[in-house]
Coordinates of C-alpha atoms and ligand atoms in Angstrom, one line a residue:
T1 CA -63.5 34.1 97.1
F2 CA -62.7 29.8 97.3
V3 CA -64.2 27.9 94.8
V4 CA -64.9 24.2 94.4
T5 CA -63.6 22.8 91.1
D6 CA -64.4 19.8 89.0
N7 CA -62.4 17.0 90.9
C8 CA -65.1 17.2 93.6
I9 CA -67.6 15.8 91.7
R10 CA -68.1 12.2 92.4
C11 CA -65.6 12.1 95.2
K12 CA -67.0 14.4 97.8
Y13 CA -64.3 13.8 100.3
T14 CA -66.1 16.4 102.7
D15 CA -63.0 17.1 104.8
C16 CA -63.0 20.6 103.6
V17 CA -66.6 21.4 105.6
E18 CA -65.0 21.2 109.0
V19 CA -62.5 23.5 108.5
C20 CA -64.7 26.4 107.4
P21 CA -65.2 28.9 110.4
V22 CA -68.1 30.6 108.7
D23 CA -69.8 27.3 107.4
C24 CA -70.3 28.1 103.9
F25 CA -70.3 24.7 102.4
H26 CA -73.3 23.3 100.5
E27 CA -73.9 19.8 99.9
G28 CA -75.6 18.4 96.6
P29 CA -75.7 14.7 95.6
N30 CA -72.2 14.3 94.1
F31 CA -70.6 17.8 94.4
L32 CA -70.1 20.8 97.1
V33 CA -70.1 24.2 96.9
I34 CA -68.9 27.4 98.8
D35 CA -71.1 30.6 98.9
P36 CA -69.1 33.2 97.8
E37 CA -71.5 35.6 99.8
E38 CA -70.3 33.8 103.0
C39 CA -66.6 33.0 102.3
I40 CA -64.1 35.1 104.3
D41 CA -61.1 34.3 102.3
C42 CA -59.5 32.3 105.4
T43 CA -57.6 29.7 103.1
L44 CA -58.1 27.1 105.7
C45 CA -59.9 24.4 103.4
E46 CA -58.0 24.5 100.6
P47 CA -55.1 22.1 102.0
E48 CA -58.1 19.8 103.7
C49 CA -59.0 18.7 100.0
P50 CA -57.7 15.1 99.4
A51 CA -58.7 15.7 95.4
K52 CA -57.0 19.5 95.7
A53 CA -60.3 20.5 94.0
I54 CA -60.3 24.3 96.1
F55 CA -59.0 27.1 94.6
S56 CA -58.8 30.7 95.4
E57 CA -60.9 32.5 92.8
D58 CA -57.5 34.6 92.5
D59 CA -55.8 31.3 91.3
L60 CA -58.4 29.7 89.4
P61 CA -57.1 27.7 86.6
E62 CA -58.9 29.3 83.4
E63 CA -60.3 25.7 82.8
F64 CA -62.3 25.9 85.7
R65 CA -63.8 29.6 85.1
D66 CA -67.3 28.5 84.9
F67 CA -67.3 27.0 88.4
V68 CA -67.1 30.7 89.9
A69 CA -70.9 31.0 88.7
L70 CA -71.8 27.3 89.4
N71 CA -70.6 27.9 93.1
A72 CA -72.9 31.0 93.4
E73 CA -75.9 29.3 91.9
L74 CA -75.8 25.8 93.5
A75 CA -75.0 27.4 97.2
Q76 CA -78.3 29.0 96.8
Q77 CA -80.2 26.1 96.2
W78 CA -78.4 23.2 98.4
P79 CA -78.1 23.0 102.0
V80 CA -75.2 23.7 104.5
I81 CA -73.3 21.0 105.6
T82 CA -70.8 21.6 108.7
E83 CA -69.7 17.9 109.4
R84 CA -67.5 15.3 107.7
K85 CA -69.1 12.4 106.5
D86 CA -67.9 9.2 104.0
P87 CA -66.9 10.2 100.7
L88 CA -68.6 8.8 98.0
P89 CA -68.2 5.0 97.3
D90 CA -66.2 5.5 93.9
A91 CA -64.2 8.2 95.3
Q92 CA -61.3 6.5 94.8
E93 CA -62.3 5.6 91.2
W94 CA -63.2 9.0 90.3
D95 CA -60.4 11.3 92.0
G96 CA -57.9 12.7 89.0
V97 CA -60.7 11.9 86.3
S98 CA -61.0 15.3 84.4
N99 CA -64.1 17.0 83.1
K100 CA -66.6 15.6 85.5
L101 CA -69.1 18.4 85.2
P102 CA -71.4 16.0 82.7
H103 CA -71.6 13.9 85.7
L104 CA -73.0 16.7 88.1
V105 CA -76.1 15.8 89.9
R106 CA -78.2 18.9 90.6
Ligands
LIG1 FE1 -64.9 28.6 104.8 FE2 -62.4 29.8 104.3 FE3 -62.7 28.2 102.7 FE4 -63.9 30.5 102.5 S1 -61.4 30.0 102.6 S2 -64.7 28.4 102.0 S3 -64.3 30.7 104.8 S4 -62.8 27.9 105.0
LIG2 FE1 -64.9 18.3 97.7 FE2 -62.5 18.1 98.4 FE3 -64.5 18.9 100.1 S1 -63.5 16.3 97.0 S2 -65.9 17.7 99.2 S3 -63.9 19.8 98.0 S4 -62.7 17.5 100.5

């Protein structure tokens, strides 16, 4: 399974969604998540993210451990997104800022 992590928050570039063959991205107000029940480990999304926010669960840095459960939880609550849209207006300013989890809007 692939996991969306901290640096997506407040950026949400959405380049990732167009390449997913099984439509497993779900969209919230300022973050995207992957449904672990649907992801087939195709690896296509990982290089698409300009914010480098997507990791294989197998290569997940320890600091992002909590994002595994968060992706699973929010994928149940948020709608599927399959078409790319504009990033959030302040995406460039927030890209690379660490520990954005307190900014997550559910
Ligand atoms: Fe979709 Fe493939 Fe990324 Fe899984 S690894 S979320 S199946 S694009
Ligand atoms: Fe987020 Fe990267 Fe996709 S910033 S919306 S995971 S392209």
